[in-house]
Short mmCIF file of C-alpha atoms and ligand atoms in Angstrom, two decimals:
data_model
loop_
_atom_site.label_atom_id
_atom_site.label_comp_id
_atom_site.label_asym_id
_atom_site.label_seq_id
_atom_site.Cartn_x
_atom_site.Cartn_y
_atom_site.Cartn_z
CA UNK A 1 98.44 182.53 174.79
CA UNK A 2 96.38 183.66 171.72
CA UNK A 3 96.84 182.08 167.68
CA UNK A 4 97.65 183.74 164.82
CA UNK A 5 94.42 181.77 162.96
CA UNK A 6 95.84 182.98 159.55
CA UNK A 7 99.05 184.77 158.61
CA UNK A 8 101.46 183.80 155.56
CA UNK A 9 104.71 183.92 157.28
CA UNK A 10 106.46 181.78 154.36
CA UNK A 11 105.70 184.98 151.95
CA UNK A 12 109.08 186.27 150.47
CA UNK A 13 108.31 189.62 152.27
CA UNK A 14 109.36 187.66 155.24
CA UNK A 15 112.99 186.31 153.54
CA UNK A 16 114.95 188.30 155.41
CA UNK A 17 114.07 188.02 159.23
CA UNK A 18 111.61 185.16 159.02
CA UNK A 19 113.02 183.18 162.28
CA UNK A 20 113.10 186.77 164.14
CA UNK A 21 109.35 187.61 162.68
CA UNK A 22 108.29 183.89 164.57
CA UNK A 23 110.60 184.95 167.63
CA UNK A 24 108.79 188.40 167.93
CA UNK A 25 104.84 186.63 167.76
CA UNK A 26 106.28 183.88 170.30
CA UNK A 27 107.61 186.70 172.54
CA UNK A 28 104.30 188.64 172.21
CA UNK A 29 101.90 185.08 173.12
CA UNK A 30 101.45 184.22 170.03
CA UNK A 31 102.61 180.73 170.60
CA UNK A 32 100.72 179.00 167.44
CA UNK A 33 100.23 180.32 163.94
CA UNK A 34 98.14 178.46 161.20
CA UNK A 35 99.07 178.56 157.74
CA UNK A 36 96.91 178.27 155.11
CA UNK A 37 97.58 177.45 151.29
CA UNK A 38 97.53 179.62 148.11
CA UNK A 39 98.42 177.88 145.11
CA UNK A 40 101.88 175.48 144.06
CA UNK A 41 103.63 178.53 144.16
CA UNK A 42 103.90 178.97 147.81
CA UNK A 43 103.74 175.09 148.94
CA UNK A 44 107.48 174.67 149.67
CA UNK A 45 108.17 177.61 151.63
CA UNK A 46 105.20 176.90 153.74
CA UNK A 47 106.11 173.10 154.01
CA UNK A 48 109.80 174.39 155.01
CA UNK A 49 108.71 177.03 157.39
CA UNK A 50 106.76 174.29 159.29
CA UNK A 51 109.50 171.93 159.35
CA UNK A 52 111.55 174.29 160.66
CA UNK A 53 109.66 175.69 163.80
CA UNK A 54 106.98 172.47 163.99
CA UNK A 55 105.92 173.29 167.93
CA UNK A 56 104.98 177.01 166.65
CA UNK A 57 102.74 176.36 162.82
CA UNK A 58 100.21 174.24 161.52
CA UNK A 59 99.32 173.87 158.07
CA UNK A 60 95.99 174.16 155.76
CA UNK A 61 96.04 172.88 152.46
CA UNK A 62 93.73 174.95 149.27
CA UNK A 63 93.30 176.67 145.79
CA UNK A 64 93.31 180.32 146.74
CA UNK A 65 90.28 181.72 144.50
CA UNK A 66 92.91 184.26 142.69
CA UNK A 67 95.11 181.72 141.92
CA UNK A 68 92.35 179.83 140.17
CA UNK A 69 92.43 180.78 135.97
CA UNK A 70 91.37 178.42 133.11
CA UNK A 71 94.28 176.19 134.13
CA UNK A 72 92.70 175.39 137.35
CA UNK A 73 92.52 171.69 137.17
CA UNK A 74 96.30 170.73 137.51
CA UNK A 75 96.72 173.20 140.66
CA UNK A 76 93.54 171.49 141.83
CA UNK A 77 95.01 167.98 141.46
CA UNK A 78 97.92 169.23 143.75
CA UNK A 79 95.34 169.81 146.47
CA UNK A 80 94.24 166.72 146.71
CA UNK A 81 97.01 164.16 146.54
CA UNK A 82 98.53 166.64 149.57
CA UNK A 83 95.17 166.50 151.39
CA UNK A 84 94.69 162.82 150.87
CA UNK A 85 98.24 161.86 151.34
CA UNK A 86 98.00 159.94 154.65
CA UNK A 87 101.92 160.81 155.75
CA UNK A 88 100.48 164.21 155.77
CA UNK A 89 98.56 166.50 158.59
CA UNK A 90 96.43 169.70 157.51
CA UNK A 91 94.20 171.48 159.64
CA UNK A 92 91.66 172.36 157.98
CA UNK A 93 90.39 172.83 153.71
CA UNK A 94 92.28 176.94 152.82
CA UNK A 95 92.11 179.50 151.43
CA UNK A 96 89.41 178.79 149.48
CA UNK A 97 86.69 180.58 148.31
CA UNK A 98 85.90 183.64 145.53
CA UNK A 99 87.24 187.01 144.69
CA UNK A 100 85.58 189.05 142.55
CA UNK A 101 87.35 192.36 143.32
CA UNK A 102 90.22 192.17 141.20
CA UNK A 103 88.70 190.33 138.45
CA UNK A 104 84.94 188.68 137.31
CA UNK A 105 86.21 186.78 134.55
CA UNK A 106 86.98 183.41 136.47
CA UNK A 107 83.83 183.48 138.67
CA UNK A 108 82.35 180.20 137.21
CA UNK A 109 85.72 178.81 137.75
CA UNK A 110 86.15 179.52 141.06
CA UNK A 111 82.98 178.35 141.48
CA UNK A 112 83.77 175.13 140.68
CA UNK A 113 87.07 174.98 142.64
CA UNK A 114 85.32 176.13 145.44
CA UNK A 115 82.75 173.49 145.47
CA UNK A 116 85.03 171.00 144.69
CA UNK A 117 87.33 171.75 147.79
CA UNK A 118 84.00 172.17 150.11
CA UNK A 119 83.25 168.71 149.20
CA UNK A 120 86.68 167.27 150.39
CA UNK A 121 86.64 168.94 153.45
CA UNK A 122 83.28 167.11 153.81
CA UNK A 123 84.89 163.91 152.84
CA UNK A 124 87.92 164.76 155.90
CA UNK A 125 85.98 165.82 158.35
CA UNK A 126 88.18 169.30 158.01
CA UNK A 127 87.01 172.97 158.39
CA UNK A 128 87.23 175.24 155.92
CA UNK A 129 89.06 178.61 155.60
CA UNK A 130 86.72 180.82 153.20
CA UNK A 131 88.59 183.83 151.35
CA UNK A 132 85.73 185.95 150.38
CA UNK A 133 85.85 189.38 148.60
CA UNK A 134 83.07 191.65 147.10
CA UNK A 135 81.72 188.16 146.62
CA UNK A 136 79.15 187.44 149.53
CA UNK A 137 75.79 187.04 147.36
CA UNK A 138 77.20 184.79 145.47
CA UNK A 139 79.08 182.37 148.43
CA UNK A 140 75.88 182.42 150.27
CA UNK A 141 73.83 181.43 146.83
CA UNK A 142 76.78 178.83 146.20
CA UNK A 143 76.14 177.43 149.90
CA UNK A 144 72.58 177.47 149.77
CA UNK A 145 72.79 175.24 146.27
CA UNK A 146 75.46 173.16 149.14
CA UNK A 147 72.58 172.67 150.98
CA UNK A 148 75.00 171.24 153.98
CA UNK A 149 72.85 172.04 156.59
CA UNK A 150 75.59 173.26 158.81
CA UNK A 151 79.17 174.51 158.10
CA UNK A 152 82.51 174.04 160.10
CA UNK A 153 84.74 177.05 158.98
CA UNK A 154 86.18 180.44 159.49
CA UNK A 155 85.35 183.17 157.19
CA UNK A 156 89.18 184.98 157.46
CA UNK A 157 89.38 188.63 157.26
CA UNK A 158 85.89 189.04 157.15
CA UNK A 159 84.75 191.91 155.01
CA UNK A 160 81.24 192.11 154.98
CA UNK A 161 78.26 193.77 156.60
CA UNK A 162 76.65 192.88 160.26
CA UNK A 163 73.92 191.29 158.51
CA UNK A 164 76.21 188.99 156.66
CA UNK A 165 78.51 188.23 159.85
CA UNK A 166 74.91 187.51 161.47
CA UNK A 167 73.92 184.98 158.19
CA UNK A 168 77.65 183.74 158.44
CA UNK A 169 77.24 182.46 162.37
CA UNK A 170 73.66 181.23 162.05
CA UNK A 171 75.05 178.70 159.32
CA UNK A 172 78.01 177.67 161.64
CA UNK A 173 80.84 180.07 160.40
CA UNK A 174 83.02 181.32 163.01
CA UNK A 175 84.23 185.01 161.93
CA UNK A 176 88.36 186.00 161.28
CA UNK A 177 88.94 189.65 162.61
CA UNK A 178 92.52 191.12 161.84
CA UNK A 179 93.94 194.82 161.24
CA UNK A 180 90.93 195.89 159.61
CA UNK A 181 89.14 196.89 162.71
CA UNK A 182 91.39 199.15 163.63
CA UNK A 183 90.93 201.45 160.54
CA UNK A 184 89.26 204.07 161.05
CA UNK A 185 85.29 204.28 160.55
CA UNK A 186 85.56 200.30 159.88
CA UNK A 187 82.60 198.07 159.17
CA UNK A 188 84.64 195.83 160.89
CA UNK A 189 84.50 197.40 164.15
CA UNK A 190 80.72 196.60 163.64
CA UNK A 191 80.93 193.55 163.13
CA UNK A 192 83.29 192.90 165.88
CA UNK A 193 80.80 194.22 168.54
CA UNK A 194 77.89 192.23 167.11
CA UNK A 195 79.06 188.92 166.97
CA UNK A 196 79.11 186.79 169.42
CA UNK A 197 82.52 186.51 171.31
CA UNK A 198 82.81 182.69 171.43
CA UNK A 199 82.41 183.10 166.75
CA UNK A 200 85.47 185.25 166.65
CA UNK A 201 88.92 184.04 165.19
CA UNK A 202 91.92 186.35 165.53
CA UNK A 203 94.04 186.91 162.61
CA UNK A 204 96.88 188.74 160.58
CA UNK A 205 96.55 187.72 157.40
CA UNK A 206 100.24 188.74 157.59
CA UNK A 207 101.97 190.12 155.61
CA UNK A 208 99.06 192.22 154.36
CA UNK A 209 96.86 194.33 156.44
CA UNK A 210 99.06 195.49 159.08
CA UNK A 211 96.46 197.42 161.85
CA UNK A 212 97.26 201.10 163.11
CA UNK A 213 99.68 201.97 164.22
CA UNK A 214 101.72 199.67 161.34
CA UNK A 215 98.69 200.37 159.07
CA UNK A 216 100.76 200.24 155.38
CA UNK A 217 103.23 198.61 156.80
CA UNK A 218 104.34 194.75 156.73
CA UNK A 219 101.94 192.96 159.36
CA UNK A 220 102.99 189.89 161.27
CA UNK A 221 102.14 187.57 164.11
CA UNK A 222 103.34 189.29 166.83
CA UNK A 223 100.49 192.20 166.22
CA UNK A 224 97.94 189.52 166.95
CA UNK A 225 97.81 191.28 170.48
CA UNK A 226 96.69 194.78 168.83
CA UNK A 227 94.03 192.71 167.26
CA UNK A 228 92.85 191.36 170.74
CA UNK A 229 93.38 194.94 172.50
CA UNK A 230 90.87 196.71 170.35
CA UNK A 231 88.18 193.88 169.77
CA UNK A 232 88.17 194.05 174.03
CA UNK A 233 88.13 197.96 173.77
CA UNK A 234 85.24 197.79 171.04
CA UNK A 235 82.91 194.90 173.46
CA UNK A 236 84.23 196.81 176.68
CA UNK A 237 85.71 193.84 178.01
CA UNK A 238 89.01 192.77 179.12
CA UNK A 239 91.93 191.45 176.54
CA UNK A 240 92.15 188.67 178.86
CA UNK A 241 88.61 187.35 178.22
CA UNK A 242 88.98 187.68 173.95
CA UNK A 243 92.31 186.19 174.57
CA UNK A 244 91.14 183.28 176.41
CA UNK A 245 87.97 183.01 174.47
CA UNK A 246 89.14 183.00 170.53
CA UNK A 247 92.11 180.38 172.02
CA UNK A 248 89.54 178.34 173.24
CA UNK A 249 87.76 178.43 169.54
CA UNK A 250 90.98 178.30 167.35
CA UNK A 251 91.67 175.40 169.21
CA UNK A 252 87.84 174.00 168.75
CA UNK A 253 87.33 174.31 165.23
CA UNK A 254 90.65 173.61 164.01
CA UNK A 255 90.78 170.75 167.04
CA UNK A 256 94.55 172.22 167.71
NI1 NI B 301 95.36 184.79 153.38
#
């Protein structure tokens, strides 16, 4: 059994054979798939997909940081009457987090969305699911101003250096590997190796980020075992033991 710890399988890339993209990850072990939030956009297609196969997704609720523009506080109002509803279960506080690749001009924005949604995840006792892109100087200056002490979270599709990784697990963070380390001449692949096992999350990110052989194409759930296959190749150890391992964390962190 291994989990799909991120993967958007309510995306409209997924319309047309969305029960058959869920069959193919159950068929292939992946027997649980977290879902994590982007912005109002996306809630009722994620809601709907996990009323619809409820044994097989859980949900996290968040602002995604490129959702977040100078219109940020009725989208963030959303958040929190879903994660404070009591009828309601979420996993853990996601996406959330900055992206400066696209775009710089919403950083002190999504600076204070971010904080904002750290702090309720503080208040639920919930990890969080940190999106971070060409943004890791400034996360790890906004964490140190945090001053939490210690951090319960994933850092999903991780994208920075060893080093970082390293700084990452020190504070707490367990580490989201998908598709990525598959490309060729990868940072990822460094990462992967350096880490240890017990901090690493598996993950799709689907439907972005497919890993080679699919590289370019639509990724999904049921790749989650190409994932596994070359983080075991990479530490020379057997699937098996990153299958049974990064289970065993999914299920601590997100206490699945
Ligand atoms: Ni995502």
């Amino acid at each position: 059994m291994m989990i799909d710890t991120h993967c958007h399988l309510y995306d409209e890339a997924f319309d047309l054979d969305r029960s058959q993209a869920v069959q193919r990850a159950v068929d292939a072990g992946v027997n649980l798939m977290l879902l994590p939030g982007i912005d109002s956009q996306s809630h009722a297609a994620q809601e709907a997909l996990e009323a619809q196969f409820p044994e097989y997704f859980r949900q996290m609720m968040g602002l995604h940081p490129t959702s977040v523009n100078s219109d940020f506080e009725s989208e963030l109002a959303i958040v929190q009457q879903k994660l404070f509803d009591p009828q309601r279960h979420y996993i853990g506080v996601g996406e959330i987090g900055l992206d400066l690749y696209w775009d710089k001009t919403y950083l002190e924005q999504q600076s204070v969305v971010l904080r904002r949604q750290m702090q309720w995840a503080r208040d639920l006792s919930l990890p969080v699911c940190l999106h971070v892109r060409k943004a890791y100087n400034e996360l790890f200056g906004l964490l140190r101003d945090l001053n939490y002490g210690s951090y319960r979270g994933v850092m999903h599709c991780f994208g920075g250096s060893v080093q970082e990784a390293q700084r990452a697990v020190e504070m707490g963070f367990y580490i989201g590997i998908g598709g990525v380390v598959t490309f060729k001449n990868a940072t990822l692949a460094e990462v992967a190796k350096a880490v240890p096992l017990e901090r690493i999350l598996l993950e799709t990110d689907a439907p972005y980020l497919a890993p080679v052989p699919y590289r370019g194409k639509r990724n999904e759930s049921a790749y989650i075992p190409v994932v596994a296959s070359k983080i075991a190749e990479l530490r020379g150890i057997p699937l098996r033991q990153v299958a049974e391992t990064t289970t065993a964390s999914a299920k601590d962190l997100f206490a699945l």
